[in-house]
Amino acid sequence: MEIDEPELAGPSKGKKQATIPVDDAHPFDLEAYISSYNGRTIVDRLSWIIQQCPTLAPQALQIAMVHVPRLRDPNIATMLLHAYEQAVASGVQENMPSFVELSKVDQTWIDELNRRNSEDRVKLEVELKTYSSNMIKESIRMAHRDLGEFFRATGDYQSALKQYQKLRDVCTTSQHVLDMCLSVLELLIESRNFNIITSYVYKAEPALDATSNMLRNSNQGPTATAAPPGREKIAAEREKVQSKLDLATAFAHMAQGTYDKAATYLLKIGSIKSLGHWIGTLVSASDIAIYGTLCALASFHRSSIKAQLLDNPTFAVYIEQEPYIRELIEAYMASKFKTVLEILDRYSTRHFLDLYLTSHVVNLTNLIRSHALVLYFQPFTSIKLESLSTAFGWTPEYLEQQVVALIQAGEIQARVDKQNKILKARDIDQRAVLFTRAMKAGKDMQATNRKLLLRMRLQQAELIVKPPKTSQQTTAHPNELGAAFDQ
Amino acid sequence: MSNTAAGPSTATSPSTTNTNAQQHAPATLEELLHFLLSEQENSAVQQTLKNFVANKNRDSILASVLASGQDPLDLLHPETNTLGFLYILSARLNVPNAPPPQLAAVEAFCRSFSPTQARLAPERVTALAKGIVHASGDNLKFAVAPLRDLITRYPPNMSYLTTIHPIFLNACVSTQNYTSALPILTSPILNIDLHLSPDLHYNDNLIYHYAGGIVFGALKRWTEAEECFEIVVTAPNQVPSALQAEGLKKLTLVQLILHGKALPPPKFTNSVLIRQFKNSPYFNFAKGYPRTIAKLEPLVMKDEELFKTERNWGLIQQVISRAPRWLIKRLTHIYLTLGLSDIASQIGVRSEDEVRALVLDMVDTGEIIASISASGTVTFSDAASQFSYSKEEIDQALALAQEQSRLLLQLEREMNLSKEYIAKALKHKDEAWGAPDEEMYNTHSGGGWGDDF
């Protein structure tokens, strides 16, 4: 529930600050990137970029300042200032222009905004009070909603969430519940508070079912002829909500590091249109393509990648947004893992500068790398470590480390011939293994039976350890016997 | 040598002196002896001995010497007069200040007593066993041989648990006479008959198997030690006993030696016991195993006092000294060839010679299959694919399995005959068809094989 600004820098604190390069090898077009968003997220994203990448900071700040006056959050300028100061302090870029020079923040604008905000707030609260005293449920609901939206716009996420949560008590139809859940989800994603997303998705799902059922039933009423187009409309409506829920669930799973589930939900999302205004205010279509693909590559089997990612016409539309993602998938499917890793490295800037993806980039890259290594080795019975390291473009030491880790994790059935620098697949004699296992099972079974039988006999004879009536034990303390091992 | 002291004259006196309900019951040791020598019917003998004199005086009279100063044990024959001999012998061993019997007499009795007669007086057998230990005092080793005779001859076969078992093992462990315990320990306990040992206590089972685990452990037969400790830990309980808590600690340490890691506690382990154990330093130690000795040592040093007072220090030292072996074993799963120096650095052993010796020893004991080249390269080969079984071994395994399922089938039939089972089955049948039936009738031996896994 805590939403405070310093948390934004959280994931990157441990790492070296401001090492994200923007150069020919790591292209990043700030204007193109930011143009696919609108609303508050532009400033949020830019602020992140300012912190992470001082090279881009002045440019980012300039763009951000264009958008700031359109927002109603008076603190946002301060937030940008902090971010910018951090970037200056990192000292990566010399001769950065000062904040005031670029921002031209008008103190009168801030004062004016504050005044307007407090006026609006008073007005909305008075409205809510009147409705509450008149007990008009529908109006109370609207008043809470308006107040929630107001708080959200002014950047007070906690108060906004509180208002939305109060909505629950005054919801009269399932459509209201659905609206409430979607508002909350939007708010949670915007404020990057992923912990409680799933609980709102769970609440929304039955409401969604109820709403579509209700619509269907009402259509079967007097105008039976209008039913077929109605049904299509219902399906479209339903898809709209479902896609949003899927996206929210995917975010929740990503935050927990369950990338396989995140990928499943991301790949289920309907058409771009179905996400409505979420595209732009929260994410862009290319973001979905990137998240979905990276998560899928990191956690899916080859066959499921093909079935769910490549042969998925809906998701293909998303992929169109980012051509390099298609290259990435194609290289992966063609087992050109060096290319895969190169693309990942080339676009790492893009990934690190993404507000939602940034903390997962390292994990995802590692997972994709291990998957690739496993896949690459699959057809071989033995392979020189050297050729493996050239195929991946790694140093032999790093490769060996990776391979050993994978063997220990049981991902690769192979062993390293350290002297000859060869990775050899395990030659398993299934027959011998089977016999060994069967023999062991037989022995274990007999031992287990024996022990169970004794246990049963003990129970039949009621020789059960009971709480002592008298504390005196008739025998020596066990430790006296334990001395046997000391000699 | 027969009835010189107890003549026929005394045989008539009971009718006049004894006013109790017993008409011809002997009242003095002489009369009793006479009776014992003349009467051959075992149950009558037992009855007479049981009712001999009033309860509190009986043992002191039994423990006394004949008026003529003769030892009554000299007059009785251990095999034909087992019951009488047993009563007198056990009394002599247990009554304070009684003239101690000759060691030879005790040994002779244990060697040649008649089991059928002895089974009529099970509590005297227990008393005898305790008496033997008690009487031998500091020279406990003299107790081992007679106890072993007693234990092998008294129960119908070695699968029965008796009260003598824990006494015997205790004597073995205390005298460090581990090998004498082996013939008893190697036949597993499968039966408990309360007619054989009516005063059997749950502690007897716990002590027997706990001591058994120690014997096997001292002889480095870890598999059997593990089984013994497992029996201790899983013994049925309402509350965990101290022995079970100690057993779980030792079980874990033995598993570290045997498997290189601690297995999850057995299914029937009391949850309180597990919780207690998880808070003990043993659990932490087991969790971090195996690691290099340099890392393990500080871990145990922290709780050295505790380990020492609980007398597990020796075992812990053994566990630690085996750590490099488990690390090498782990390397065999990852590497095909490895230089001696690489192994040394990975397992935290300083010199290559030490590693060489260790690898050679492991190859000798069959823990790994490997070879060392002249240049110091170790080549591991896969253990699993090297294994093959001869036809005889497989036949033997099959025969064992069949025997096992026959045993289970027989057990099931016995169970089906029991009153409680039938009563329960009928009750279930009345209540509902379906699920309970399946559960009940599925106790067939075939199902039994699968159920446990």
PDB file of N, CA and C in Angstrom, chain B residues 201-271:
ATOM      1  N   HIS B 201       6.927 -52.544  28.414  1.00  0.00           N
ATOM      2  CA  HIS B 201       6.630 -51.127  28.510  1.00  0.00           C
ATOM      3  C   HIS B 201       7.055 -50.481  27.204  1.00  0.00           C
ATOM      4  N   TYR B 202       6.432 -49.348  26.871  1.00  0.00           N
ATOM      5  CA  TYR B 202       6.843 -48.742  25.595  1.00  0.00           C
ATOM      6  C   TYR B 202       8.312 -48.373  25.584  1.00  0.00           C
ATOM      7  N   ASN B 203       8.843 -48.084  26.768  1.00  0.00           N
ATOM      8  CA  ASN B 203      10.260 -47.759  26.841  1.00  0.00           C
ATOM      9  C   ASN B 203      11.150 -48.923  26.441  1.00  0.00           C
ATOM     10  N   ASP B 204      10.664 -50.156  26.667  1.00  0.00           N
ATOM     11  CA  ASP B 204      11.481 -51.322  26.308  1.00  0.00           C
ATOM     12  C   ASP B 204      11.765 -51.317  24.813  1.00  0.00           C
ATOM     13  N   ASN B 205      10.734 -51.039  24.047  1.00  0.00           N
ATOM     14  CA  ASN B 205      10.911 -50.963  22.600  1.00  0.00           C
ATOM     15  C   ASN B 205      11.877 -49.842  22.252  1.00  0.00           C
ATOM     16  N   LEU B 206      11.663 -48.673  22.852  1.00  0.00           N
ATOM     17  CA  LEU B 206      12.506 -47.519  22.529  1.00  0.00           C
ATOM     18  C   LEU B 206      13.961 -47.797  22.895  1.00  0.00           C
ATOM     19  N   ILE B 207      14.163 -48.311  24.104  1.00  0.00           N
ATOM     20  CA  ILE B 207      15.550 -48.536  24.546  1.00  0.00           C
ATOM     21  C   ILE B 207      16.222 -49.583  23.684  1.00  0.00           C
ATOM     22  N   TYR B 208      15.487 -50.652  23.395  1.00  0.00           N
ATOM     23  CA  TYR B 208      16.093 -51.724  22.606  1.00  0.00           C
ATOM     24  C   TYR B 208      16.576 -51.179  21.264  1.00  0.00           C
ATOM     25  N   HIS B 209      15.716 -50.453  20.583  1.00  0.00           N
ATOM     26  CA  HIS B 209      16.116 -49.994  19.257  1.00  0.00           C
ATOM     27  C   HIS B 209      17.119 -48.843  19.317  1.00  0.00           C
ATOM     28  N   TYR B 210      16.994 -48.026  20.324  1.00  0.00           N
ATOM     29  CA  TYR B 210      17.965 -46.947  20.486  1.00  0.00           C
ATOM     30  C   TYR B 210      19.349 -47.529  20.716  1.00  0.00           C
ATOM     31  N   ALA B 211      19.418 -48.479  21.657  1.00  0.00           N
ATOM     32  CA  ALA B 211      20.707 -49.123  21.922  1.00  0.00           C
ATOM     33  C   ALA B 211      21.168 -49.884  20.696  1.00  0.00           C
ATOM     34  N   GLY B 212      20.199 -50.476  19.966  1.00  0.00           N
ATOM     35  CA  GLY B 212      20.554 -51.180  18.737  1.00  0.00           C
ATOM     36  C   GLY B 212      21.208 -50.239  17.747  1.00  0.00           C
ATOM     37  N   GLY B 213      20.638 -49.037  17.626  1.00  0.00           N
ATOM     38  CA  GLY B 213      21.213 -48.049  16.722  1.00  0.00           C
ATOM     39  C   GLY B 213      22.631 -47.709  17.121  1.00  0.00           C
ATOM     40  N   ILE B 214      22.868 -47.628  18.417  1.00  0.00           N
ATOM     41  CA  ILE B 214      24.206 -47.297  18.894  1.00  0.00           C
ATOM     42  C   ILE B 214      25.188 -48.428  18.599  1.00  0.00           C
ATOM     43  N   VAL B 215      24.715 -49.658  18.786  1.00  0.00           N
ATOM     44  CA  VAL B 215      25.586 -50.801  18.493  1.00  0.00           C
ATOM     45  C   VAL B 215      25.976 -50.798  17.025  1.00  0.00           C
ATOM     46  N   PHE B 216      24.978 -50.665  16.158  1.00  0.00           N
ATOM     47  CA  PHE B 216      25.273 -50.659  14.720  1.00  0.00           C
ATOM     48  C   PHE B 216      26.167 -49.474  14.361  1.00  0.00           C
ATOM     49  N   GLY B 217      25.886 -48.340  14.984  1.00  0.00           N
ATOM     50  CA  GLY B 217      26.686 -47.163  14.698  1.00  0.00           C
ATOM     51  C   GLY B 217      28.131 -47.363  15.118  1.00  0.00           C
ATOM     52  N   ALA B 218      28.327 -47.961  16.302  1.00  0.00           N
ATOM     53  CA  ALA B 218      29.687 -48.183  16.794  1.00  0.00           C
ATOM     54  C   ALA B 218      30.432 -49.151  15.891  1.00  0.00           C
ATOM     55  N   LEU B 219      29.679 -50.066  15.268  1.00  0.00           N
ATOM     56  CA  LEU B 219      30.311 -51.008  14.353  1.00  0.00           C
ATOM     57  C   LEU B 219      30.325 -50.474  12.926  1.00  0.00           C
ATOM     58  N   LYS B 220      29.888 -49.215  12.766  1.00  0.00           N
ATOM     59  CA  LYS B 220      29.841 -48.538  11.474  1.00  0.00           C
ATOM     60  C   LYS B 220      28.937 -49.255  10.470  1.00  0.00           C
ATOM     61  N   ARG B 221      27.906 -49.903  10.971  1.00  0.00           N
ATOM     62  CA  ARG B 221      26.915 -50.475  10.040  1.00  0.00           C
ATOM     63  C   ARG B 221      25.761 -49.480   9.986  1.00  0.00           C
ATOM     64  N   TRP B 222      25.960 -48.454   9.151  1.00  0.00           N
ATOM     65  CA  TRP B 222      25.079 -47.281   9.224  1.00  0.00           C
ATOM     66  C   TRP B 222      23.670 -47.554   8.743  1.00  0.00           C
ATOM     67  N   THR B 223      23.532 -48.408   7.734  1.00  0.00           N
ATOM     68  CA  THR B 223      22.175 -48.658   7.218  1.00  0.00           C
ATOM     69  C   THR B 223      21.282 -49.207   8.319  1.00  0.00           C
ATOM     70  N   GLU B 224      21.836 -50.196   9.050  1.00  0.00           N
ATOM     71  CA  GLU B 224      21.034 -50.788  10.104  1.00  0.00           C
ATOM     72  C   GLU B 224      20.819 -49.809  11.251  1.00  0.00           C
ATOM     73  N   ALA B 225      21.847 -49.018  11.520  1.00  0.00           N
ATOM     74  CA  ALA B 225      21.712 -48.015  12.574  1.00  0.00           C
ATOM     75  C   ALA B 225      20.581 -47.055  12.229  1.00  0.00           C
ATOM     76  N   GLU B 226      20.532 -46.661  10.945  1.00  0.00           N
ATOM     77  CA  GLU B 226      19.481 -45.750  10.523  1.00  0.00           C
ATOM     78  C   GLU B 226      18.109 -46.360  10.782  1.00  0.00           C
ATOM     79  N   GLU B 227      17.976 -47.639  10.442  1.00  0.00           N
ATOM     80  CA  GLU B 227      16.677 -48.279  10.624  1.00  0.00           C
ATOM     81  C   GLU B 227      16.274 -48.308  12.094  1.00  0.00           C
ATOM     82  N   CYS B 228      17.234 -48.635  12.946  1.00  0.00           N
ATOM     83  CA  CYS B 228      16.934 -48.707  14.380  1.00  0.00           C
ATOM     84  C   CYS B 228      16.465 -47.350  14.905  1.00  0.00           C
ATOM     85  N   PHE B 229      17.218 -46.313  14.556  1.00  0.00           N
ATOM     86  CA  PHE B 229      16.839 -44.985  15.049  1.00  0.00           C
ATOM     87  C   PHE B 229      15.490 -44.552  14.469  1.00  0.00           C
ATOM     88  N   GLU B 230      15.248 -44.988  13.234  1.00  0.00           N
ATOM     89  CA  GLU B 230      13.971 -44.635  12.626  1.00  0.00           C
ATOM     90  C   GLU B 230      12.822 -45.276  13.406  1.00  0.00           C
ATOM     91  N   ILE B 231      13.026 -46.506  13.825  1.00  0.00           N
ATOM     92  CA  ILE B 231      11.982 -47.169  14.610  1.00  0.00           C
ATOM     93  C   ILE B 231      11.743 -46.402  15.902  1.00  0.00           C
ATOM     94  N   VAL B 232      12.822 -45.953  16.514  1.00  0.00           N
ATOM     95  CA  VAL B 232      12.671 -45.179  17.754  1.00  0.00           C
ATOM     96  C   VAL B 232      11.840 -43.927  17.489  1.00  0.00           C
ATOM     97  N   VAL B 233      12.217 -43.219  16.415  1.00  0.00           N
ATOM     98  CA  VAL B 233      11.573 -41.935  16.144  1.00  0.00           C
ATOM     99  C   VAL B 233      10.100 -42.119  15.795  1.00  0.00           C
ATOM    100  N   THR B 234       9.792 -43.199  15.071  1.00  0.00           N
ATOM    101  CA  THR B 234       8.418 -43.351  14.590  1.00  0.00           C
ATOM    102  C   THR B 234       7.544 -44.174  15.514  1.00  0.00           C
ATOM    103  N   ALA B 235       8.062 -44.578  16.656  1.00  0.00           N
ATOM    104  CA  ALA B 235       7.250 -45.381  17.567  1.00  0.00           C
ATOM    105  C   ALA B 235       5.966 -44.612  17.892  1.00  0.00           C
ATOM    106  N   PRO B 236       4.852 -45.351  17.981  1.00  0.00           N
ATOM    107  CA  PRO B 236       3.595 -44.650  18.207  1.00  0.00           C
ATOM    108  C   PRO B 236       3.627 -43.855  19.511  1.00  0.00           C
ATOM    109  N   ASN B 237       3.140 -42.649  19.450  1.00  0.00           N
ATOM    110  CA  ASN B 237       3.175 -41.838  20.669  1.00  0.00           C
ATOM    111  C   ASN B 237       2.040 -40.830  20.719  1.00  0.00           C
ATOM    112  N   GLN B 238       1.717 -40.445  21.919  1.00  0.00           N
ATOM    113  CA  GLN B 238       0.794 -39.326  22.101  1.00  0.00           C
ATOM    114  C   GLN B 238       1.596 -38.056  22.314  1.00  0.00           C
ATOM    115  N   VAL B 239       2.661 -38.194  23.070  1.00  0.00           N
ATOM    116  CA  VAL B 239       3.605 -37.093  23.242  1.00  0.00           C
ATOM    117  C   VAL B 239       4.978 -37.658  22.939  1.00  0.00           C
ATOM    118  N   PRO B 240       5.884 -36.837  22.402  1.00  0.00           N
ATOM    119  CA  PRO B 240       7.208 -37.371  22.114  1.00  0.00           C
ATOM    120  C   PRO B 240       7.984 -37.642  23.409  1.00  0.00           C
ATOM    121  N   SER B 241       8.722 -38.731  23.417  1.00  0.00           N
ATOM    122  CA  SER B 241       9.528 -39.022  24.604  1.00  0.00           C
ATOM    123  C   SER B 241      10.945 -38.505  24.397  1.00  0.00           C
ATOM    124  N   ALA B 242      11.672 -38.395  25.495  1.00  0.00           N
ATOM    125  CA  ALA B 242      13.046 -37.884  25.424  1.00  0.00           C
ATOM    126  C   ALA B 242      13.895 -38.771  24.524  1.00  0.00           C
ATOM    127  N   LEU B 243      13.653 -40.086  24.615  1.00  0.00           N
ATOM    128  CA  LEU B 243      14.425 -41.014  23.795  1.00  0.00           C
ATOM    129  C   LEU B 243      14.175 -40.750  22.313  1.00  0.00           C
ATOM    130  N   GLN B 244      12.947 -40.411  21.983  1.00  0.00           N
ATOM    131  CA  GLN B 244      12.648 -40.158  20.573  1.00  0.00           C
ATOM    132  C   GLN B 244      13.338 -38.893  20.093  1.00  0.00           C
ATOM    133  N   ALA B 245      13.379 -37.885  20.958  1.00  0.00           N
ATOM    134  CA  ALA B 245      14.060 -36.644  20.575  1.00  0.00           C
ATOM    135  C   ALA B 245      15.541 -36.918  20.335  1.00  0.00           C
ATOM    136  N   GLU B 246      16.154 -37.693  21.250  1.00  0.00           N
ATOM    137  CA  GLU B 246      17.561 -38.051  21.063  1.00  0.00           C
ATOM    138  C   GLU B 246      17.725 -38.894  19.813  1.00  0.00           C
ATOM    139  N   GLY B 247      16.750 -39.788  19.601  1.00  0.00           N
ATOM    140  CA  GLY B 247      16.801 -40.672  18.442  1.00  0.00           C
ATOM    141  C   GLY B 247      16.796 -39.884  17.142  1.00  0.00           C
ATOM    142  N   LEU B 248      15.979 -38.838  17.096  1.00  0.00           N
ATOM    143  CA  LEU B 248      15.900 -38.048  15.867  1.00  0.00           C
ATOM    144  C   LEU B 248      17.226 -37.343  15.594  1.00  0.00           C
ATOM    145  N   LYS B 249      17.874 -36.887  16.643  1.00  0.00           N
ATOM    146  CA  LYS B 249      19.173 -36.239  16.456  1.00  0.00           C
ATOM    147  C   LYS B 249      20.182 -37.235  15.878  1.00  0.00           C
ATOM    148  N   LYS B 250      20.204 -38.410  16.513  1.00  0.00           N
ATOM    149  CA  LYS B 250      21.168 -39.403  16.046  1.00  0.00           C
ATOM    150  C   LYS B 250      20.803 -39.901  14.653  1.00  0.00           C
ATOM    151  N   LEU B 251      19.507 -40.037  14.402  1.00  0.00           N
ATOM    152  CA  LEU B 251      19.076 -40.469  13.077  1.00  0.00           C
ATOM    153  C   LEU B 251      19.595 -39.510  12.012  1.00  0.00           C
ATOM    154  N   THR B 252      19.462 -38.222  12.285  1.00  0.00           N
ATOM    155  CA  THR B 252      19.912 -37.230  11.316  1.00  0.00           C
ATOM    156  C   THR B 252      21.417 -37.330  11.084  1.00  0.00           C
ATOM    157  N   LEU B 253      22.162 -37.471  12.167  1.00  0.00           N
ATOM    158  CA  LEU B 253      23.614 -37.560  12.014  1.00  0.00           C
ATOM    159  C   LEU B 253      24.004 -38.812  11.238  1.00  0.00           C
ATOM    160  N   VAL B 254      23.321 -39.917  11.540  1.00  0.00           N
ATOM    161  CA  VAL B 254      23.622 -41.155  10.824  1.00  0.00           C
ATOM    162  C   VAL B 254      23.289 -41.000   9.348  1.00  0.00           C
ATOM    163  N   GLN B 255      22.188 -40.323   9.059  1.00  0.00           N
ATOM    164  CA  GLN B 255      21.836 -40.112   7.654  1.00  0.00           C
ATOM    165  C   GLN B 255      22.882 -39.265   6.936  1.00  0.00           C
ATOM    166  N   LEU B 256      23.433 -38.296   7.643  1.00  0.00           N
ATOM    167  CA  LEU B 256      24.475 -37.481   7.017  1.00  0.00           C
ATOM    168  C   LEU B 256      25.664 -38.351   6.644  1.00  0.00           C
ATOM    169  N   ILE B 257      25.987 -39.297   7.505  1.00  0.00           N
ATOM    170  CA  ILE B 257      27.106 -40.183   7.212  1.00  0.00           C
ATOM    171  C   ILE B 257      26.751 -41.111   6.055  1.00  0.00           C
ATOM    172  N   LEU B 258      25.523 -41.580   6.066  1.00  0.00           N
ATOM    173  CA  LEU B 258      25.116 -42.617   5.113  1.00  0.00           C
ATOM    174  C   LEU B 258      24.753 -42.035   3.754  1.00  0.00           C
ATOM    175  N   HIS B 259      24.007 -40.926   3.744  1.00  0.00           N
ATOM    176  CA  HIS B 259      23.505 -40.399   2.475  1.00  0.00           C
ATOM    177  C   HIS B 259      24.135 -39.062   2.093  1.00  0.00           C
ATOM    178  N   GLY B 260      24.861 -38.442   3.007  1.00  0.00           N
ATOM    179  CA  GLY B 260      25.434 -37.136   2.690  1.00  0.00           C
ATOM    180  C   GLY B 260      24.448 -36.007   2.847  1.00  0.00           C
ATOM    181  N   LYS B 261      23.245 -36.343   3.250  1.00  0.00           N
ATOM    182  CA  LYS B 261      22.247 -35.299   3.513  1.00  0.00           C
ATOM    183  C   LYS B 261      21.204 -35.875   4.460  1.00  0.00           C
ATOM    184  N   ALA B 262      20.465 -34.997   5.093  1.00  0.00           N
ATOM    185  CA  ALA B 262      19.421 -35.470   5.990  1.00  0.00           C
ATOM    186  C   ALA B 262      18.150 -35.687   5.188  1.00  0.00           C
ATOM    187  N   LEU B 263      17.544 -36.848   5.346  1.00  0.00           N
ATOM    188  CA  LEU B 263      16.276 -37.113   4.659  1.00  0.00           C
ATOM    189  C   LEU B 263      15.156 -36.452   5.458  1.00  0.00           C
ATOM    190  N   PRO B 264      14.044 -36.172   4.812  1.00  0.00           N
ATOM    191  CA  PRO B 264      12.927 -35.617   5.580  1.00  0.00           C
ATOM    192  C   PRO B 264      12.490 -36.611   6.658  1.00  0.00           C
ATOM    193  N   PRO B 265      12.054 -36.117   7.807  1.00  0.00           N
ATOM    194  CA  PRO B 265      11.705 -37.025   8.889  1.00  0.00           C
ATOM    195  C   PRO B 265      10.621 -38.011   8.469  1.00  0.00           C
ATOM    196  N   PRO B 266      10.683 -39.253   8.968  1.00  0.00           N
ATOM    197  CA  PRO B 266       9.729 -40.274   8.563  1.00  0.00           C
ATOM    198  C   PRO B 266       8.277 -39.836   8.776  1.00  0.00           C
ATOM    199  N   LYS B 267       7.405 -40.480   8.014  1.00  0.00           N
ATOM    200  CA  LYS B 267       6.007 -40.065   7.953  1.00  0.00           C
ATOM    201  C   LYS B 267       5.322 -39.991   9.317  1.00  0.00           C
ATOM    202  N   PHE B 268       5.635 -40.940  10.181  1.00  0.00           N
ATOM    203  CA  PHE B 268       4.875 -41.012  11.425  1.00  0.00           C
ATOM    204  C   PHE B 268       5.469 -40.167  12.542  1.00  0.00           C
ATOM    205  N   THR B 269       6.481 -39.381  12.193  1.00  0.00           N
ATOM    206  CA  THR B 269       7.123 -38.620  13.255  1.00  0.00           C
ATOM    207  C   THR B 269       6.153 -37.609  13.851  1.00  0.00           C
ATOM    208  N   ASN B 270       6.177 -37.545  15.162  1.00  0.00           N
ATOM    209  CA  ASN B 270       5.334 -36.593  15.873  1.00  0.00           C
ATOM    210  C   ASN B 270       5.707 -35.171  15.470  1.00  0.00           C
ATOM    211  N   SER B 271       4.690 -34.345  15.214  1.00  0.00           N
ATOM    212  CA  SER B 271       4.981 -33.008  14.693  1.00  0.00           C
ATOM    213  C   SER B 271       5.683 -32.130  15.739  1.00  0.00           C
TER     214      SER B 271
END
